[in-house]
Amino acid sequence: GDSVTQMEGPVTLSEEAFLTINCTYTATGYPSLFWYVQYPGEGLQLLLKATKADDKGSNKGFEATYRKETTSFHLEKGSVQVSDSAVYFCALSRRSSTLGRLYFGRGTQLTVWP
Amino acid sequence: EPEVTQTPSHQVTQMGQEVILRCVPISNHLYFYWYRQILGQKVEFLVSFYNNEISEKSEIFDDQFSVERPDGSNFTLKIRSTKLEDSAMYFCASNLEGGADAEAFFGQGTRLTVV
């Protein structure tokens, strides 16, 4: 079935370090791919998305490229800030879905120290 | 900015008791969802709701679970007789469009602890 596997956390970085959080997926057909972020005390919110192969989603300095050949959607940021400390969730939605059901990974806790 | 609101933020209940988790989705949204995350595990889909009926449910969503949108504003998840394994963070979500590309808006979650 459809599933998402993302890098185990927690991840701890110093400010201005480079971030990669790995995400791979298994899906029938070509899904849409998402990264959601949950800041402390808040709900999950969409960070970025890509809806077809080779699309790059980007927002707030974060990027992820939809790689069909490696079934991956790794999240990257060149220089993290303390305010990026949060839990990051990779997710997919089936292209055939009319209802927007999401399949999530476990989430990766990121802590950035000053 | 409109947001999805969930209450309570934390609920403790005894095994076998009924619980109702409440959500107020964004007012013009049409599709509603419940997800849950057991500690250390994936966020799992429970149910989607559209046009006043369940559209899709997962194998987790058995007869002990029900959802309701009683007044056009609230969206509730009821667990009839809670089990220890129902302890989890429950997330409500809504979106306007449905579909594979739609952005879902999530509440901050209700942490349910069954003792």
PDB file of C-alpha atoms in Angstrom:
ATOM      1  CA  GLY A   1       0.000   0.000   0.000  1.00  0.00           C
ATOM      2  CA  ASP A   2       0.896   3.665  -0.056  1.00  0.00           C
ATOM      3  CA  SER A   3       3.394   4.712   2.586  1.00  0.00           C
ATOM      4  CA  VAL A   4       6.020   7.258   3.542  1.00  0.00           C
ATOM      5  CA  THR A   5       9.291   6.588   5.310  1.00  0.00           C
ATOM      6  CA  GLN A   6      11.203   9.481   6.754  1.00  0.00           C
ATOM      7  CA  MET A   7      14.411   9.886   8.596  1.00  0.00           C
ATOM      8  CA  GLU A   8      14.373   9.046  12.282  1.00  0.00           C
ATOM      9  CA  GLY A   9      14.954  11.921  14.610  1.00  0.00           C
ATOM     10  CA  PRO A  10      15.674  13.816  16.602  1.00  0.00           C
ATOM     11  CA  VAL A  11      17.973  16.020  14.578  1.00  0.00           C
ATOM     12  CA  THR A  12      20.010  18.611  16.439  1.00  0.00           C
ATOM     13  CA  LEU A  13      21.893  21.324  14.551  1.00  0.00           C
ATOM     14  CA  SER A  14      23.653  24.576  15.237  1.00  0.00           C
ATOM     15  CA  GLU A  15      22.292  27.755  13.709  1.00  0.00           C
ATOM     16  CA  GLU A  16      23.356  28.251  10.078  1.00  0.00           C
ATOM     17  CA  ALA A  17      24.040  24.546   9.559  1.00  0.00           C
ATOM     18  CA  PHE A  18      22.764  22.704   6.486  1.00  0.00           C
ATOM     19  CA  LEU A  19      19.669  20.562   6.956  1.00  0.00           C
ATOM     20  CA  THR A  20      18.561  17.447   5.145  1.00  0.00           C
ATOM     21  CA  ILE A  21      15.627  15.326   6.228  1.00  0.00           C
ATOM     22  CA  ASN A  22      15.216  12.257   4.062  1.00  0.00           C
ATOM     23  CA  CYS A  23      11.839  11.066   2.844  1.00  0.00           C
ATOM     24  CA  THR A  24      11.032   8.174   0.523  1.00  0.00           C
ATOM     25  CA  TYR A  25       7.650   6.933  -0.544  1.00  0.00           C
ATOM     26  CA  THR A  26       5.811   3.948  -1.925  1.00  0.00           C
ATOM     27  CA  ALA A  27       2.726   4.671  -3.967  1.00  0.00           C
ATOM     28  CA  THR A  28       0.561   3.443  -6.790  1.00  0.00           C
ATOM     29  CA  GLY A  29       0.891   5.853  -9.668  1.00  0.00           C
ATOM     30  CA  TYR A  30       2.312   9.331  -9.182  1.00  0.00           C
ATOM     31  CA  PRO A  31       1.249  10.923  -5.939  1.00  0.00           C
ATOM     32  CA  SER A  32       1.418  14.519  -4.802  1.00  0.00           C
ATOM     33  CA  LEU A  33       4.071  15.054  -2.140  1.00  0.00           C
ATOM     34  CA  PHE A  34       4.070  17.381   0.841  1.00  0.00           C
ATOM     35  CA  TRP A  35       6.097  18.572   3.766  1.00  0.00           C
ATOM     36  CA  TYR A  36       4.115  19.729   6.773  1.00  0.00           C
ATOM     37  CA  VAL A  37       5.638  21.402   9.824  1.00  0.00           C
ATOM     38  CA  GLN A  38       4.377  21.542  13.390  1.00  0.00           C
ATOM     39  CA  TYR A  39       5.738  24.293  15.606  1.00  0.00           C
ATOM     40  CA  PRO A  40       5.369  23.849  19.377  1.00  0.00           C
ATOM     41  CA  GLY A  41       1.765  24.235  20.499  1.00  0.00           C
ATOM     42  CA  GLU A  42       0.421  24.593  16.965  1.00  0.00           C
ATOM     43  CA  GLY A  43      -1.231  22.419  14.334  1.00  0.00           C
ATOM     44  CA  LEU A  44       0.479  20.943  11.321  1.00  0.00           C
ATOM     45  CA  GLN A  45       0.827  23.479   8.544  1.00  0.00           C
ATOM     46  CA  LEU A  46       1.824  23.048   4.944  1.00  0.00           C
ATOM     47  CA  LEU A  47       5.460  23.968   4.336  1.00  0.00           C
ATOM     48  CA  LEU A  48       5.744  23.042   0.659  1.00  0.00           C
ATOM     49  CA  LYS A  49       4.458  20.631  -1.932  1.00  0.00           C
ATOM     50  CA  ALA A  50       5.189  19.175  -5.361  1.00  0.00           C
ATOM     51  CA  THR A  51       2.599  17.611  -7.591  1.00  0.00           C
ATOM     52  CA  LYS A  52       4.621  15.981 -10.372  1.00  0.00           C
ATOM     53  CA  ALA A  53       8.021  14.498 -11.073  1.00  0.00           C
ATOM     54  CA  ASP A  54      10.964  16.943 -11.069  1.00  0.00           C
ATOM     55  CA  ASP A  55       8.851  19.688  -9.473  1.00  0.00           C
ATOM     56  CA  LYS A  56      10.620  21.585  -6.739  1.00  0.00           C
ATOM     57  CA  GLY A  57       8.589  22.897  -3.844  1.00  0.00           C
ATOM     58  CA  SER A  58      10.041  25.773  -1.852  1.00  0.00           C
ATOM     59  CA  ASN A  59       9.057  28.015   1.036  1.00  0.00           C
ATOM     60  CA  LYS A  60      10.854  29.917   3.827  1.00  0.00           C
ATOM     61  CA  GLY A  61      14.249  28.796   2.485  1.00  0.00           C
ATOM     62  CA  PHE A  62      13.252  25.122   2.506  1.00  0.00           C
ATOM     63  CA  GLU A  63      13.267  23.091  -0.703  1.00  0.00           C
ATOM     64  CA  ALA A  64      12.334  19.593  -1.788  1.00  0.00           C
ATOM     65  CA  THR A  65      12.448  18.030  -5.248  1.00  0.00           C
ATOM     66  CA  TYR A  66      10.075  15.285  -6.393  1.00  0.00           C
ATOM     67  CA  ARG A  67      12.374  12.498  -7.617  1.00  0.00           C
ATOM     68  CA  LYS A  68      10.412   9.756  -9.322  1.00  0.00           C
ATOM     69  CA  GLU A  69      13.455   7.629 -10.110  1.00  0.00           C
ATOM     70  CA  THR A  70      14.447   7.365  -6.440  1.00  0.00           C
ATOM     71  CA  THR A  71      10.885   7.796  -5.067  1.00  0.00           C
ATOM     72  CA  SER A  72      12.188  10.504  -2.781  1.00  0.00           C
ATOM     73  CA  PHE A  73      11.258  13.997  -1.582  1.00  0.00           C
ATOM     74  CA  HIS A  74      14.077  15.061   0.718  1.00  0.00           C
ATOM     75  CA  LEU A  75      13.738  18.341   2.602  1.00  0.00           C
ATOM     76  CA  GLU A  76      16.725  20.706   2.582  1.00  0.00           C
ATOM     77  CA  LYS A  77      17.627  24.097   3.922  1.00  0.00           C
ATOM     78  CA  GLY A  78      20.971  25.756   3.463  1.00  0.00           C
ATOM     79  CA  SER A  79      21.124  27.629   6.756  1.00  0.00           C
ATOM     80  CA  VAL A  80      18.768  26.765   9.603  1.00  0.00           C
ATOM     81  CA  GLN A  81      17.619  29.188  12.278  1.00  0.00           C
ATOM     82  CA  VAL A  82      16.517  28.640  15.861  1.00  0.00           C
ATOM     83  CA  SER A  83      12.981  29.438  14.718  1.00  0.00           C
ATOM     84  CA  ASP A  84      13.040  26.363  12.446  1.00  0.00           C
ATOM     85  CA  SER A  85      12.900  24.114  15.504  1.00  0.00           C
ATOM     86  CA  ALA A  86       9.779  22.023  14.941  1.00  0.00           C
ATOM     87  CA  VAL A  87       8.541  18.597  13.877  1.00  0.00           C
ATOM     88  CA  TYR A  88       8.596  17.994  10.113  1.00  0.00           C
ATOM     89  CA  PHE A  89       6.239  15.522   8.449  1.00  0.00           C
ATOM     90  CA  CYS A  90       6.545  14.131   4.947  1.00  0.00           C
ATOM     91  CA  ALA A  91       3.258  13.084   3.346  1.00  0.00           C
ATOM     92  CA  LEU A  92       1.716  11.934   0.096  1.00  0.00           C
ATOM     93  CA  SER A  93      -1.705  12.052  -1.472  1.00  0.00           C
ATOM     94  CA  ARG A  94      -2.824   9.722  -4.244  1.00  0.00           C
ATOM     95  CA  ARG A  95      -3.368  11.388  -7.566  1.00  0.00           C
ATOM     96  CA  SER A  96      -6.558   9.359  -7.921  1.00  0.00           C
ATOM     97  CA  SER A  97      -7.907  10.673  -4.638  1.00  0.00           C
ATOM     98  CA  THR A  98     -10.785  13.091  -4.808  1.00  0.00           C
ATOM     99  CA  LEU A  99     -10.817  13.418  -1.057  1.00  0.00           C
ATOM    100  CA  GLY A 100      -7.300  14.481  -0.192  1.00  0.00           C
ATOM    101  CA  ARG A 101      -6.448  11.668   2.199  1.00  0.00           C
ATOM    102  CA  LEU A 102      -2.838  12.041   3.324  1.00  0.00           C
ATOM    103  CA  TYR A 103      -0.342   9.308   4.119  1.00  0.00           C
ATOM    104  CA  PHE A 104       2.240  10.561   6.604  1.00  0.00           C
ATOM    105  CA  GLY A 105       5.602   9.544   7.904  1.00  0.00           C
ATOM    106  CA  ARG A 106       6.448   9.529  11.612  1.00  0.00           C
ATOM    107  CA  GLY A 107       7.746  13.054  11.742  1.00  0.00           C
ATOM    108  CA  THR A 108      11.267  14.264  12.444  1.00  0.00           C
ATOM    109  CA  GLN A 109      11.973  16.504  15.410  1.00  0.00           C
ATOM    110  CA  LEU A 110      14.444  19.258  14.556  1.00  0.00           C
ATOM    111  CA  THR A 111      16.133  21.305  17.263  1.00  0.00           C
ATOM    112  CA  VAL A 112      18.371  24.207  16.273  1.00  0.00           C
ATOM    113  CA  TRP A 113      20.728  25.679  18.886  1.00  0.00           C
ATOM    114  CA  PRO A 114      22.037  29.243  18.737  1.00  0.00           C
TER     115      PRO A 114
ATOM    116  CA  GLU B   1      -6.169  34.265   9.835  1.00  0.00           C
ATOM    117  CA  PRO B   2      -8.742  31.467   9.967  1.00  0.00           C
ATOM    118  CA  GLU B   3      -7.672  28.365  11.813  1.00  0.00           C
ATOM    119  CA  VAL B   4      -8.895  24.950  12.855  1.00  0.00           C
ATOM    120  CA  THR B   5      -9.567  24.771  16.578  1.00  0.00           C
ATOM    121  CA  GLN B   6      -9.601  21.611  18.655  1.00  0.00           C
ATOM    122  CA  THR B   7     -10.801  21.122  22.216  1.00  0.00           C
ATOM    123  CA  PRO B   8      -9.733  19.985  24.689  1.00  0.00           C
ATOM    124  CA  SER B   9      -5.977  20.086  24.225  1.00  0.00           C
ATOM    125  CA  HIS B  10      -5.569  17.168  26.617  1.00  0.00           C
ATOM    126  CA  GLN B  11      -8.129  14.624  27.774  1.00  0.00           C
ATOM    127  CA  VAL B  12      -7.612  11.867  30.299  1.00  0.00           C
ATOM    128  CA  THR B  13     -10.261   9.165  30.478  1.00  0.00           C
ATOM    129  CA  GLN B  14     -10.751   5.775  32.043  1.00  0.00           C
ATOM    130  CA  MET B  15     -10.772   2.681  29.901  1.00  0.00           C
ATOM    131  CA  GLY B  16     -14.291   1.851  28.755  1.00  0.00           C
ATOM    132  CA  GLN B  17     -15.535   5.431  28.955  1.00  0.00           C
ATOM    133  CA  GLU B  18     -16.869   7.387  26.009  1.00  0.00           C
ATOM    134  CA  VAL B  19     -14.995  10.451  24.813  1.00  0.00           C
ATOM    135  CA  ILE B  20     -15.902  13.160  22.343  1.00  0.00           C
ATOM    136  CA  LEU B  21     -13.171  15.172  20.705  1.00  0.00           C
ATOM    137  CA  ARG B  22     -14.275  18.464  19.257  1.00  0.00           C
ATOM    138  CA  CYS B  23     -13.088  20.440  16.280  1.00  0.00           C
ATOM    139  CA  VAL B  24     -14.181  23.669  14.643  1.00  0.00           C
ATOM    140  CA  PRO B  25     -12.957  23.606  11.042  1.00  0.00           C
ATOM    141  CA  ILE B  26     -12.422  26.702   8.929  1.00  0.00           C
ATOM    142  CA  SER B  27     -15.878  28.019   8.157  1.00  0.00           C
ATOM    143  CA  ASN B  28     -16.003  27.761   4.356  1.00  0.00           C
ATOM    144  CA  HIS B  29     -14.233  24.399   4.138  1.00  0.00           C
ATOM    145  CA  LEU B  30     -16.076  21.399   2.764  1.00  0.00           C
ATOM    146  CA  TYR B  31     -13.857  18.373   3.519  1.00  0.00           C
ATOM    147  CA  PHE B  32     -13.099  17.237   7.039  1.00  0.00           C
ATOM    148  CA  TYR B  33     -10.706  14.657   8.426  1.00  0.00           C
ATOM    149  CA  TRP B  34      -9.503  12.999  11.584  1.00  0.00           C
ATOM    150  CA  TYR B  35      -5.979  11.623  11.948  1.00  0.00           C
ATOM    151  CA  ARG B  36      -4.180  10.241  14.941  1.00  0.00           C
ATOM    152  CA  GLN B  37      -0.610   9.676  15.997  1.00  0.00           C
ATOM    153  CA  ILE B  38       0.304   7.107  18.596  1.00  0.00           C
ATOM    154  CA  LEU B  39       3.519   8.129  20.319  1.00  0.00           C
ATOM    155  CA  GLY B  40       6.526   7.263  18.170  1.00  0.00           C
ATOM    156  CA  GLN B  41       4.440   6.079  15.237  1.00  0.00           C
ATOM    157  CA  LYS B  42       3.169   7.543  11.981  1.00  0.00           C
ATOM    158  CA  VAL B  43       0.313   9.965  11.689  1.00  0.00           C
ATOM    159  CA  GLU B  44      -2.549   7.704  10.577  1.00  0.00           C
ATOM    160  CA  PHE B  45      -5.700   8.573   8.678  1.00  0.00           C
ATOM    161  CA  LEU B  46      -8.952   7.706  10.442  1.00  0.00           C
ATOM    162  CA  VAL B  47     -11.803   9.154   8.422  1.00  0.00           C
ATOM    163  CA  SER B  48     -12.845  11.761   5.878  1.00  0.00           C
ATOM    164  CA  PHE B  49     -16.228  13.472   5.813  1.00  0.00           C
ATOM    165  CA  TYR B  50     -17.872  15.380   3.002  1.00  0.00           C
ATOM    166  CA  ASN B  51     -21.420  16.451   2.264  1.00  0.00           C
ATOM    167  CA  ASN B  52     -22.573  15.272   5.694  1.00  0.00           C
ATOM    168  CA  GLU B  53     -21.433  11.726   5.330  1.00  0.00           C
ATOM    169  CA  ILE B  54     -18.323   9.612   5.725  1.00  0.00           C
ATOM    170  CA  SER B  55     -16.424   9.482   2.445  1.00  0.00           C
ATOM    171  CA  GLU B  56     -13.642   7.143   3.425  1.00  0.00           C
ATOM    172  CA  LYS B  57     -12.479   5.407   6.579  1.00  0.00           C
ATOM    173  CA  SER B  58      -9.444   3.380   7.483  1.00  0.00           C
ATOM    174  CA  GLU B  59      -9.364  -0.044   9.108  1.00  0.00           C
ATOM    175  CA  ILE B  60      -8.691   1.702  12.422  1.00  0.00           C
ATOM    176  CA  PHE B  61     -12.090   3.406  12.271  1.00  0.00           C
ATOM    177  CA  ASP B  62     -14.200   0.522  13.556  1.00  0.00           C
ATOM    178  CA  ASP B  63     -17.639   0.502  15.178  1.00  0.00           C
ATOM    179  CA  GLN B  64     -16.256   2.152  18.293  1.00  0.00           C
ATOM    180  CA  PHE B  65     -15.649   5.357  16.348  1.00  0.00           C
ATOM    181  CA  SER B  66     -18.156   7.790  14.917  1.00  0.00           C
ATOM    182  CA  VAL B  67     -18.077  11.306  13.520  1.00  0.00           C
ATOM    183  CA  GLU B  68     -20.674  13.989  13.354  1.00  0.00           C
ATOM    184  CA  ARG B  69     -21.122  17.519  12.119  1.00  0.00           C
ATOM    185  CA  PRO B  70     -24.152  18.389  14.195  1.00  0.00           C
ATOM    186  CA  ASP B  71     -24.564  22.082  13.568  1.00  0.00           C
ATOM    187  CA  GLY B  72     -22.592  23.081  10.468  1.00  0.00           C
ATOM    188  CA  SER B  73     -19.797  24.378  12.651  1.00  0.00           C
ATOM    189  CA  ASN B  74     -18.427  21.641  14.886  1.00  0.00           C
ATOM    190  CA  PHE B  75     -16.960  18.358  13.712  1.00  0.00           C
ATOM    191  CA  THR B  76     -16.713  15.722  16.414  1.00  0.00           C
ATOM    192  CA  LEU B  77     -15.036  12.362  16.843  1.00  0.00           C
ATOM    193  CA  LYS B  78     -16.625  10.001  19.351  1.00  0.00           C
ATOM    194  CA  ILE B  79     -14.976   6.928  20.762  1.00  0.00           C
ATOM    195  CA  ARG B  80     -17.674   4.830  22.379  1.00  0.00           C
ATOM    196  CA  SER B  81     -15.663   2.661  24.740  1.00  0.00           C
ATOM    197  CA  THR B  82     -12.047   3.693  24.965  1.00  0.00           C
ATOM    198  CA  LYS B  83      -9.186   1.218  25.088  1.00  0.00           C
ATOM    199  CA  LEU B  84      -5.647   1.763  26.295  1.00  0.00           C
ATOM    200  CA  GLU B  85      -4.436   1.588  22.699  1.00  0.00           C
ATOM    201  CA  ASP B  86      -6.604   4.580  21.781  1.00  0.00           C
ATOM    202  CA  SER B  87      -4.132   6.790  23.635  1.00  0.00           C
ATOM    203  CA  ALA B  88      -2.753   9.087  20.965  1.00  0.00           C
ATOM    204  CA  MET B  89      -2.688  12.613  19.615  1.00  0.00           C
ATOM    205  CA  TYR B  90      -5.795  13.211  17.513  1.00  0.00           C
ATOM    206  CA  PHE B  91      -5.681  15.806  14.744  1.00  0.00           C
ATOM    207  CA  CYS B  92      -8.632  17.346  12.982  1.00  0.00           C
ATOM    208  CA  ALA B  93      -8.118  18.831   9.508  1.00  0.00           C
ATOM    209  CA  SER B  94     -10.182  20.531   6.855  1.00  0.00           C
ATOM    210  CA  ASN B  95      -9.789  21.828   3.339  1.00  0.00           C
ATOM    211  CA  LEU B  96     -11.825  23.631   0.769  1.00  0.00           C
ATOM    212  CA  GLU B  97     -11.201  21.618  -2.354  1.00  0.00           C
ATOM    213  CA  GLY B  98     -10.424  17.981  -1.592  1.00  0.00           C
ATOM    214  CA  GLY B  99      -8.268  16.362  -4.250  1.00  0.00           C
ATOM    215  CA  ALA B 100      -4.678  15.200  -4.273  1.00  0.00           C
ATOM    216  CA  ASP B 101      -3.108  18.663  -4.375  1.00  0.00           C
ATOM    217  CA  ALA B 102      -5.218  20.394  -1.773  1.00  0.00           C
ATOM    218  CA  GLU B 103      -3.624  21.949   1.275  1.00  0.00           C
ATOM    219  CA  ALA B 104      -5.054  20.579   4.493  1.00  0.00           C
ATOM    220  CA  PHE B 105      -5.382  22.847   7.516  1.00  0.00           C
ATOM    221  CA  PHE B 106      -4.833  21.140  10.844  1.00  0.00           C
ATOM    222  CA  GLY B 107      -5.790  21.866  14.402  1.00  0.00           C
ATOM    223  CA  GLN B 108      -3.213  21.751  17.164  1.00  0.00           C
ATOM    224  CA  GLY B 109      -4.377  18.327  18.286  1.00  0.00           C
ATOM    225  CA  THR B 110      -6.015  16.707  21.294  1.00  0.00           C
ATOM    226  CA  ARG B 111      -3.833  14.426  23.350  1.00  0.00           C
ATOM    227  CA  LEU B 112      -6.013  11.552  24.570  1.00  0.00           C
ATOM    228  CA  THR B 113      -4.706   9.478  27.447  1.00  0.00           C
ATOM    229  CA  VAL B 114      -6.659   6.357  28.371  1.00  0.00           C
ATOM    230  CA  VAL B 115      -5.844   4.975  31.827  1.00  0.00           C
TER     231      VAL B 115
END
